[in-house]
Amino acid sequence: MTTIFDSGVSKTPLINAFKPANIIFSNISLGIIDFGFRFGKDFYFTYDLSLKENISFGFPKEFAQLLIEGNAPGTSDGMVIPLKHFGFREEAYLEHAFGLSKEISPELTIGGRLKIIHGLFNITTNTNNSSLQAYDSSWYYNKPMYAYASVPVAGAWVKDMSGGVSLTQEFEDNPEKYLQDHLTAGSLFKNMGLGMDLGMDYRPSDLWSLSASIVDLGFIHWNNTTSARMTTRQDSAFKGVYLTPEIVDDARGRALIARATLDTLRDLLLNQFQKNSGELQGYTTFLTWKFYAGASYFLWPEKLSIGLLSRTEMYYKHVYERITVSANFFPARFWSATASYTFLNNTFSNMGIGMNFKLGPLNLYLIGDYWPLVYGKQFIPYQLRMINAQLGMNLLFGCGKRIKDRPMISAY
């Protein structure tokens, strides 16, 4: 296998693949309880309890170029990397969602959901509009950066000898055991938040369906008894990774250089945040909002439809857009399927497929999308940007004969 660390391999195509603003993220949602029922003539109520974890890391193209190519030796001015799109965020929270929709007319349905949120864990960085200056022998950032952290147990933070705060040694050694021993029901109410979703579905005819929604408008306030803010020094520097001729001459050694660089940067940041004074301080984070707009048309009434869905979201002051086209099949009342094709990050090689089974009151579904279609010689999906999978089951009672299913693609 050939890698970018082998001599004679051009790094330019890989560097050019990065955008001015890039993001790596993971979103996990575990549904615990959800149910819904009709009441009155035109109302429908839903309740969902779910546990969610979101992780995101944003970085500019210049940062990726620096890690891959290094700073040009012998340059006195160095390389300046703006950190406007640079940041890390991880959060976990428990969400209660109370939904209500109303059929205004046979064509128009509107609805919304109110979310009560219990924050469990958060790490958020703020680059303070700083920039990274990379020279031959060291890298500097020109302004202090901030890190905010919160855990659901107030006693996890203790005063250190310098007057700042840090996590207890017991928590750092085994955070899972510490939380098991100290987490109580009251801890869930330490970090409270609110959110809302709004949406509409309009069907001008039996063949056409139009929809729009905005979800995750909200915030979480992390309590000052469970949260801390830490600041780095302005003169912090990264002085590189120690290399020997044997490492540089060895192919495996060259492949480890990037890993060593990232590990050293991580240790640098952690040490800087720990060495500088921190303080117990509450703060507020906002949920990552998402806007959906979609349309579908039945080519064969109640049997075959095609759809178009746009998804827009913002990470680190940059808007990301996805466009998905889909075909939805309803060959029998007990079985339906969907196939989709997504334009994402300037690539079209993202396929999706889904299955839905109705076995009496039991509803089973399996959906996956953003599966790559292009592979390299070693069966490596080198154009893979992301992947998504959903698996679930529902118990349905009192359903009429009229087909009211929305295309599965619009559930995203």
CSV table of C-alpha atoms in Angstrom, one decimal:
chain,number,residue,atom,x,y,z
A,1,MET,CA,0.0,0.0,0.0
A,2,THR,CA,1.3,3.4,-0.9
A,3,THR,CA,0.7,6.4,1.4
A,4,ILE,CA,1.4,10.1,1.3
A,5,PHE,CA,4.4,9.6,3.5
A,6,ASP,CA,6.2,7.5,0.9
A,7,SER,CA,8.9,9.3,-1.1
A,8,GLY,CA,7.9,10.4,-4.6
A,9,VAL,CA,4.2,10.6,-3.8
A,10,SER,CA,2.7,14.0,-4.4
A,11,LYS,CA,0.7,15.4,-1.5
A,12,THR,CA,-0.9,18.1,-3.7
A,13,PRO,CA,-4.1,16.1,-4.6
A,14,LEU,CA,-4.8,15.3,-1.0
A,15,ILE,CA,-4.3,19.0,0.1
A,16,ASN,CA,-6.5,20.3,-2.7
A,17,ALA,CA,-9.3,17.9,-1.5
A,18,PHE,CA,-9.7,20.0,1.6
A,19,LYS,CA,-12.0,23.0,1.6
A,20,PRO,CA,-11.3,26.4,3.3
A,21,ALA,CA,-13.4,25.2,6.2
A,22,ASN,CA,-13.5,21.4,7.1
A,23,ILE,CA,-15.3,19.5,9.8
A,24,ILE,CA,-15.1,16.0,11.2
A,25,PHE,CA,-18.2,15.1,13.3
A,26,SER,CA,-20.1,12.3,14.9
A,27,ASN,CA,-23.8,12.4,15.9
A,28,ILE,CA,-25.2,9.6,18.0
A,29,SER,CA,-28.9,9.4,19.1
A,30,LEU,CA,-30.3,6.6,21.2
A,31,GLY,CA,-34.0,6.5,21.4
A,32,ILE,CA,-35.2,5.3,24.8
A,33,ILE,CA,-39.0,5.9,24.7
A,34,ASP,CA,-41.2,7.4,22.1
A,35,PHE,CA,-45.0,7.3,21.5
A,36,GLY,CA,-47.8,9.3,20.0
A,37,PHE,CA,-51.5,9.4,19.7
A,38,ARG,CA,-54.3,11.4,18.1
A,39,PHE,CA,-56.8,13.5,20.2
A,40,GLY,CA,-59.6,15.7,19.3
A,41,LYS,CA,-60.3,15.9,15.6
A,42,ASP,CA,-57.1,17.3,14.1
A,43,PHE,CA,-54.4,17.1,16.8
A,44,TYR,CA,-51.5,14.6,17.2
A,45,PHE,CA,-49.3,14.4,20.3
A,46,THR,CA,-45.8,12.8,20.5
A,47,TYR,CA,-43.3,12.2,23.2
A,48,ASP,CA,-39.6,11.2,22.7
A,49,LEU,CA,-37.0,10.5,25.3
A,50,SER,CA,-33.5,10.1,23.8
A,51,LEU,CA,-29.8,10.2,24.8
A,52,LYS,CA,-27.6,12.2,22.4
A,53,GLU,CA,-23.9,12.7,21.9
A,54,ASN,CA,-22.4,15.1,19.4
A,55,ILE,CA,-18.7,15.5,18.6
A,56,SER,CA,-17.2,18.0,16.1
A,57,PHE,CA,-13.8,19.1,15.1
A,58,GLY,CA,-13.4,22.0,12.7
A,59,PHE,CA,-10.2,23.1,11.0
A,60,PRO,CA,-9.1,25.3,8.1
A,61,LYS,CA,-7.4,24.0,5.0
A,62,GLU,CA,-4.1,25.5,6.0
A,63,PHE,CA,-4.0,23.5,9.2
A,64,ALA,CA,-4.3,20.2,7.2
A,65,GLN,CA,-1.6,21.4,4.8
A,66,LEU,CA,0.7,22.1,7.7
A,67,LEU,CA,0.3,18.6,9.2
A,68,ILE,CA,0.7,16.9,5.8
A,69,GLU,CA,3.4,19.0,4.2
A,70,GLY,CA,5.0,20.8,7.1
A,71,ASN,CA,6.3,24.3,7.2
A,72,ALA,CA,8.8,25.2,4.4
A,73,PRO,CA,12.3,25.1,5.9
A,74,GLY,CA,14.3,28.2,5.8
A,75,THR,CA,11.4,30.6,5.7
A,76,SER,CA,11.9,33.4,8.2
A,77,ASP,CA,8.3,34.8,8.1
A,78,GLY,CA,6.8,31.4,8.8
A,79,MET,CA,3.3,30.3,7.9
A,80,VAL,CA,0.2,32.1,9.4
A,81,ILE,CA,-2.9,30.0,9.8
A,82,PRO,CA,-6.1,31.8,10.8
A,83,LEU,CA,-8.1,29.8,13.3
A,84,LYS,CA,-11.5,31.2,12.5
A,85,HIS,CA,-12.9,27.8,11.6
A,86,PHE,CA,-10.8,25.9,14.2
A,87,GLY,CA,-12.5,24.3,17.2
A,88,PHE,CA,-13.5,21.2,19.1
A,89,ARG,CA,-16.8,20.5,20.8
A,90,GLU,CA,-18.2,17.4,22.5
A,91,GLU,CA,-21.5,17.2,24.3
A,92,ALA,CA,-23.9,14.6,25.7
A,93,TYR,CA,-27.4,15.3,26.9
A,94,LEU,CA,-30.7,13.7,27.7
A,95,GLU,CA,-33.7,15.2,25.8
A,96,HIS,CA,-37.4,15.1,26.4
A,97,ALA,CA,-39.3,16.2,23.3
A,98,PHE,CA,-43.0,17.0,23.5
A,99,GLY,CA,-44.6,17.3,20.0
A,100,LEU,CA,-47.9,18.7,18.9
A,101,SER,CA,-49.2,18.9,15.3
A,102,LYS,CA,-52.5,20.1,13.9
A,103,GLU,CA,-54.2,19.5,10.6
A,104,ILE,CA,-55.2,23.0,9.5
A,105,SER,CA,-56.8,21.7,6.4
A,106,PRO,CA,-56.7,18.4,4.3
A,107,GLU,CA,-53.7,20.0,2.5
A,108,LEU,CA,-51.8,21.7,5.3
A,109,THR,CA,-50.4,20.3,8.6
A,110,ILE,CA,-48.2,22.3,11.0
A,111,GLY,CA,-46.4,21.2,14.1
A,112,GLY,CA,-43.7,21.8,16.6
A,113,ARG,CA,-41.8,20.2,19.5
A,114,LEU,CA,-40.7,21.6,22.8
A,115,LYS,CA,-37.5,20.1,24.2
A,116,ILE,CA,-36.4,20.0,27.8
A,117,ILE,CA,-32.7,19.2,27.9
A,118,HIS,CA,-30.5,17.8,30.7
A,119,GLY,CA,-26.8,18.4,29.9
A,120,LEU,CA,-24.5,15.6,31.0
A,121,PHE,CA,-21.1,16.5,29.6
A,122,ASN,CA,-19.5,19.2,27.5
A,123,ILE,CA,-16.1,20.4,26.2
A,124,THR,CA,-16.1,23.5,24.1
A,125,THR,CA,-13.1,25.5,22.8
A,126,ASN,CA,-12.9,29.2,21.8
A,127,THR,CA,-10.0,30.2,19.6
A,128,ASN,CA,-10.6,33.9,20.4
A,129,ASN,CA,-10.0,34.8,16.7
A,130,SER,CA,-6.4,33.8,17.1
A,131,SER,CA,-4.0,32.5,14.5
A,132,LEU,CA,-1.2,29.9,14.5
A,133,GLN,CA,2.2,31.1,13.4
A,134,ALA,CA,4.4,28.2,12.2
A,135,TYR,CA,8.2,28.7,11.9
A,136,ASP,CA,11.0,26.3,11.2
A,137,SER,CA,11.6,25.3,14.8
A,138,SER,CA,8.3,26.1,16.6
A,139,TRP,CA,4.7,27.0,16.3
A,140,TYR,CA,3.0,29.8,18.2
A,141,TYR,CA,-0.6,31.0,18.6
A,142,ASN,CA,-0.8,34.8,19.0
A,143,LYS,CA,-3.8,35.1,21.4
A,144,PRO,CA,-5.0,33.2,24.5
A,145,MET,CA,-7.5,30.5,23.7
A,146,TYR,CA,-10.3,29.3,26.1
A,147,ALA,CA,-11.7,25.9,26.9
A,148,TYR,CA,-15.0,25.3,28.7
A,149,ALA,CA,-15.7,22.0,30.4
A,150,SER,CA,-18.7,20.7,32.3
A,151,VAL,CA,-19.5,17.4,34.1
A,152,PRO,CA,-22.7,16.5,35.9
A,153,VAL,CA,-21.1,16.2,39.3
A,154,ALA,CA,-20.1,19.4,41.2
A,155,GLY,CA,-17.5,17.7,43.4
A,156,ALA,CA,-15.4,16.7,40.3
A,157,TRP,CA,-13.8,20.1,40.3
A,158,VAL,CA,-11.3,21.0,43.1
A,159,LYS,CA,-9.1,24.0,43.8
A,160,ASP,CA,-5.4,23.5,42.9
A,161,MET,CA,-2.3,25.0,44.5
A,162,SER,CA,-2.1,27.8,42.0
A,163,GLY,CA,-5.6,29.0,42.9
A,164,GLY,CA,-7.2,27.6,39.8
A,165,VAL,CA,-9.5,24.6,39.4
A,166,SER,CA,-8.9,21.1,38.0
A,167,LEU,CA,-10.6,17.7,37.9
A,168,THR,CA,-9.9,15.4,40.8
A,169,GLN,CA,-7.4,12.7,40.4
A,170,GLU,CA,-10.1,10.1,41.1
A,171,PHE,CA,-12.1,11.4,38.1
A,172,GLU,CA,-9.2,11.5,35.7
A,173,ASP,CA,-8.1,8.0,36.7
A,174,ASN,CA,-11.5,6.4,36.1
A,175,PRO,CA,-14.3,8.8,35.0
A,176,GLU,CA,-16.8,6.0,34.5
A,177,LYS,CA,-16.5,4.7,38.0
A,178,TYR,CA,-16.5,8.2,39.5
A,179,LEU,CA,-19.7,9.0,37.8
A,180,GLN,CA,-21.3,5.7,38.8
A,181,ASP,CA,-20.4,6.4,42.4
A,182,HIS,CA,-21.4,10.1,42.6
A,183,LEU,CA,-24.1,10.6,39.9
A,184,THR,CA,-27.6,11.1,41.4
A,185,ALA,CA,-31.0,11.9,40.0
A,186,GLY,CA,-30.5,15.5,41.1
A,187,SER,CA,-27.4,15.8,38.9
A,188,LEU,CA,-29.6,15.7,35.8
A,189,PHE,CA,-31.0,19.1,36.8
A,190,LYS,CA,-27.7,20.8,37.1
A,191,ASN,CA,-27.3,21.7,33.5
A,192,MET,CA,-30.7,22.6,32.0
A,193,GLY,CA,-31.6,23.7,28.5
A,194,LEU,CA,-34.5,24.3,26.2
A,195,GLY,CA,-35.0,23.6,22.5
A,196,MET,CA,-37.7,23.6,19.8
A,197,ASP,CA,-38.5,22.2,16.3
A,198,LEU,CA,-40.9,23.8,13.9
A,199,GLY,CA,-42.3,22.2,10.7
A,200,MET,CA,-45.0,22.1,8.1
A,201,ASP,CA,-46.3,19.7,5.5
A,202,TYR,CA,-48.3,20.9,2.5
A,203,ARG,CA,-50.0,18.6,0.0
A,204,PRO,CA,-51.6,20.6,-2.8
A,205,SER,CA,-52.8,17.4,-4.5
A,206,ASP,CA,-52.7,13.7,-4.0
A,207,LEU,CA,-49.5,13.6,-6.1
A,208,TRP,CA,-47.5,16.5,-4.6
A,209,SER,CA,-46.1,16.9,-1.1
A,210,LEU,CA,-44.0,19.9,0.1
A,211,SER,CA,-42.3,20.1,3.5
A,212,ALA,CA,-40.1,22.4,5.5
A,213,SER,CA,-38.7,22.3,9.0
A,214,ILE,CA,-36.1,23.8,11.3
A,215,VAL,CA,-34.9,21.7,14.2
A,216,ASP,CA,-32.7,22.0,17.2
A,217,LEU,CA,-33.2,25.7,17.9
A,218,GLY,CA,-32.1,25.9,21.5
A,219,PHE,CA,-29.4,26.1,24.2
A,220,ILE,CA,-27.9,24.4,27.2
A,221,HIS,CA,-26.8,26.4,30.3
A,222,TRP,CA,-23.9,24.6,32.0
A,223,ASN,CA,-24.2,25.4,35.8
A,224,ASN,CA,-21.3,27.2,37.5
A,225,THR,CA,-21.1,24.4,40.2
A,226,THR,CA,-20.3,21.8,37.5
A,227,SER,CA,-18.4,23.9,34.9
A,228,ALA,CA,-15.1,25.6,34.5
A,229,ARG,CA,-13.3,27.9,32.1
A,230,MET,CA,-9.6,27.5,31.4
A,231,THR,CA,-7.2,29.8,29.6
A,232,THR,CA,-4.0,29.2,27.7
A,233,ARG,CA,-0.9,31.4,27.8
A,234,GLN,CA,-0.3,33.7,24.8
A,235,ASP,CA,3.3,32.6,24.4
A,236,SER,CA,2.7,28.9,24.2
A,237,ALA,CA,4.8,27.1,21.6
A,238,PHE,CA,5.0,23.7,19.9
A,239,LYS,CA,8.6,22.9,19.1
A,240,GLY,CA,8.0,19.8,17.0
A,241,VAL,CA,8.6,16.1,17.2
A,242,TYR,CA,12.0,14.5,17.9
A,243,LEU,CA,13.1,12.4,14.9
A,244,THR,CA,16.1,10.3,14.3
A,245,PRO,CA,17.5,9.4,10.8
A,246,GLU,CA,16.2,5.8,11.4
A,247,ILE,CA,12.6,7.0,11.7
A,248,VAL,CA,12.8,9.3,8.7
A,249,ASP,CA,14.3,6.6,6.5
A,250,ASP,CA,11.8,4.0,7.5
A,251,ALA,CA,8.4,4.0,5.8
A,252,ARG,CA,6.5,3.0,8.9
A,253,GLY,CA,8.4,5.7,10.8
A,254,ARG,CA,7.3,8.3,8.3
A,255,ALA,CA,3.7,7.2,8.7
A,256,LEU,CA,3.9,7.7,12.5
A,257,ILE,CA,5.1,11.3,12.2
A,258,ALA,CA,1.6,12.7,11.8
A,259,ARG,CA,0.4,10.7,14.7
A,260,ALA,CA,3.2,11.8,16.9
A,261,THR,CA,2.6,15.4,15.8
A,262,LEU,CA,-1.1,15.3,16.8
A,263,ASP,CA,-0.2,13.6,20.1
A,264,THR,CA,2.3,16.3,20.9
A,265,LEU,CA,-0.2,19.0,20.0
A,266,ARG,CA,-2.8,17.4,22.2
A,267,ASP,CA,-0.4,17.2,25.2
A,268,LEU,CA,0.7,20.8,24.6
A,269,LEU,CA,-2.9,22.1,24.8
A,270,LEU,CA,-3.8,19.9,27.8
A,271,ASN,CA,-0.7,21.0,29.7
A,272,GLN,CA,-1.3,24.7,28.9
A,273,PHE,CA,-4.9,24.6,30.0
A,274,GLN,CA,-4.0,22.8,33.2
A,275,LYS,CA,-1.0,25.0,34.1
A,276,ASN,CA,-3.0,28.2,33.8
A,277,SER,CA,-5.6,29.4,36.3
A,278,GLY,CA,-9.1,28.2,35.8
A,279,GLU,CA,-12.3,29.1,37.6
A,280,LEU,CA,-15.7,27.7,38.2
A,281,GLN,CA,-17.9,29.6,35.7
A,282,GLY,CA,-21.2,28.8,34.1
A,283,TYR,CA,-21.6,29.2,30.3
A,284,THR,CA,-24.1,28.6,27.6
A,285,THR,CA,-23.8,26.6,24.4
A,286,PHE,CA,-26.3,26.5,21.5
A,287,LEU,CA,-27.5,23.4,19.7
A,288,THR,CA,-26.5,23.0,16.1
A,289,TRP,CA,-29.6,24.0,14.1
A,290,LYS,CA,-30.6,22.2,10.9
A,291,PHE,CA,-33.0,23.4,8.2
A,292,TYR,CA,-34.8,20.9,5.9
A,293,ALA,CA,-36.8,21.6,2.8
A,294,GLY,CA,-38.2,18.8,0.7
A,295,ALA,CA,-40.7,17.9,-2.1
A,296,SER,CA,-42.0,14.6,-3.4
A,297,TYR,CA,-44.1,13.6,-6.3
A,298,PHE,CA,-46.0,10.3,-6.9
A,299,LEU,CA,-45.3,8.9,-10.3
A,300,TRP,CA,-47.6,6.0,-9.5
A,301,PRO,CA,-50.2,7.0,-6.9
A,302,GLU,CA,-49.6,5.2,-3.6
A,303,LYS,CA,-47.0,3.0,-5.2
A,304,LEU,CA,-43.9,5.0,-6.4
A,305,SER,CA,-42.7,8.5,-5.6
A,306,ILE,CA,-39.6,10.6,-6.2
A,307,GLY,CA,-38.3,13.1,-3.7
A,308,LEU,CA,-35.8,16.0,-3.3
A,309,LEU,CA,-34.5,17.0,0.1
A,310,SER,CA,-32.2,19.9,1.1
A,311,ARG,CA,-30.4,19.9,4.5
A,312,THR,CA,-28.6,23.0,5.8
A,313,GLU,CA,-26.6,23.3,9.0
A,314,MET,CA,-23.9,25.5,10.4
A,315,TYR,CA,-20.6,24.5,12.2
A,316,TYR,CA,-17.9,26.9,13.3
A,317,LYS,CA,-19.4,29.9,11.4
A,318,HIS,CA,-19.6,27.9,8.1
A,319,VAL,CA,-22.7,26.6,6.4
A,320,TYR,CA,-22.8,23.0,5.1
A,321,GLU,CA,-25.3,21.9,2.5
A,322,ARG,CA,-26.5,18.4,1.4
A,323,ILE,CA,-28.9,17.7,-1.5
A,324,THR,CA,-30.6,14.3,-1.7
A,325,VAL,CA,-32.7,12.8,-4.5
A,326,SER,CA,-34.7,9.7,-3.6
A,327,ALA,CA,-37.1,7.1,-5.0
A,328,ASN,CA,-39.7,5.6,-2.6
A,329,PHE,CA,-41.5,2.4,-3.3
A,330,PHE,CA,-44.8,1.2,-1.7
A,331,PRO,CA,-45.4,-2.2,-3.4
A,332,ALA,CA,-47.4,-3.6,-0.6
A,333,ARG,CA,-49.0,-2.4,2.6
A,334,PHE,CA,-46.6,-4.4,4.8
A,335,TRP,CA,-43.4,-3.4,3.0
A,336,SER,CA,-41.9,-0.2,1.6
A,337,ALA,CA,-38.4,0.8,0.4
A,338,THR,CA,-36.4,3.8,-0.5
A,339,ALA,CA,-33.2,4.5,-2.5
A,340,SER,CA,-31.3,7.8,-2.4
A,341,TYR,CA,-28.4,9.6,-3.9
A,342,THR,CA,-26.7,12.5,-2.2
A,343,PHE,CA,-24.6,15.5,-3.3
A,344,LEU,CA,-22.3,16.1,-0.4
A,345,ASN,CA,-19.0,18.0,-0.3
A,346,ASN,CA,-18.8,18.3,-4.1
A,347,THR,CA,-19.2,14.6,-4.6
A,348,PHE,CA,-22.0,12.5,-5.9
A,349,SER,CA,-20.7,9.1,-4.8
A,350,ASN,CA,-23.1,8.7,-1.8
A,351,MET,CA,-25.8,6.0,-2.1
A,352,GLY,CA,-28.5,5.3,0.4
A,353,ILE,CA,-31.1,2.5,0.9
A,354,GLY,CA,-33.8,1.8,3.4
A,355,MET,CA,-36.4,-0.8,4.2
A,356,ASN,CA,-39.6,-0.6,6.2
A,357,PHE,CA,-41.8,-3.6,7.3
A,358,LYS,CA,-45.2,-3.4,8.9
A,359,LEU,CA,-46.0,-6.8,10.6
A,360,GLY,CA,-49.3,-6.2,12.2
A,361,PRO,CA,-48.7,-3.6,15.0
A,362,LEU,CA,-45.0,-4.1,14.7
A,363,ASN,CA,-43.0,-1.7,12.5
A,364,LEU,CA,-39.4,-2.4,11.7
A,365,TYR,CA,-37.1,-0.1,9.7
A,366,LEU,CA,-33.5,-0.1,8.6
A,367,ILE,CA,-32.0,2.9,6.8
A,368,GLY,CA,-28.5,3.7,5.7
A,369,ASP,CA,-27.1,6.5,3.5
A,370,TYR,CA,-23.9,8.2,2.4
A,371,TRP,CA,-22.5,4.7,1.5
A,372,PRO,CA,-19.5,5.2,-0.9
A,373,LEU,CA,-19.7,4.0,-4.5
A,374,VAL,CA,-16.0,4.7,-5.5
A,375,TYR,CA,-13.2,2.6,-4.1
A,376,GLY,CA,-9.4,2.4,-4.6
A,377,LYS,CA,-7.3,-0.6,-5.6
A,378,GLN,CA,-7.1,-1.8,-2.0
A,379,PHE,CA,-11.0,-1.4,-1.7
A,380,ILE,CA,-10.5,1.8,0.3
A,381,PRO,CA,-13.4,4.3,0.0
A,382,TYR,CA,-11.1,7.3,-0.6
A,383,GLN,CA,-14.0,9.6,-1.4
A,384,LEU,CA,-15.9,8.7,1.8
A,385,ARG,CA,-17.1,11.8,3.7
A,386,MET,CA,-19.5,10.4,6.2
A,387,ILE,CA,-21.9,7.5,6.8
A,388,ASN,CA,-25.3,7.3,8.5
A,389,ALA,CA,-27.3,4.3,9.7
A,390,GLN,CA,-30.6,4.0,11.6
A,391,LEU,CA,-32.3,0.9,13.0
A,392,GLY,CA,-35.5,0.8,15.0
A,393,MET,CA,-38.9,-0.6,15.7
A,394,ASN,CA,-42.3,0.9,16.6
A,395,LEU,CA,-45.6,-0.5,17.9
A,396,LEU,CA,-48.6,1.0,15.9
A,397,PHE,CA,-52.2,0.7,16.9
A,398,GLY,CA,-55.4,2.1,15.3
A,399,CYS,CA,-54.0,2.8,11.9
A,400,GLY,CA,-56.5,3.4,9.1
A,401,LYS,CA,-56.3,2.1,5.6
A,402,ARG,CA,-55.3,5.4,4.0
A,403,ILE,CA,-51.6,5.6,3.3
A,404,LYS,CA,-50.2,8.5,5.3
A,405,ASP,CA,-46.6,7.6,5.4
A,406,ARG,CA,-44.0,10.3,4.6
A,407,PRO,CA,-41.1,9.1,2.4
A,408,MET,CA,-38.5,7.7,4.8
A,409,ILE,CA,-35.9,10.1,3.4
A,410,SER,CA,-37.7,13.1,4.9
A,411,ALA,CA,-37.3,11.7,8.4
A,412,TYR,CA,-33.6,12.7,8.3
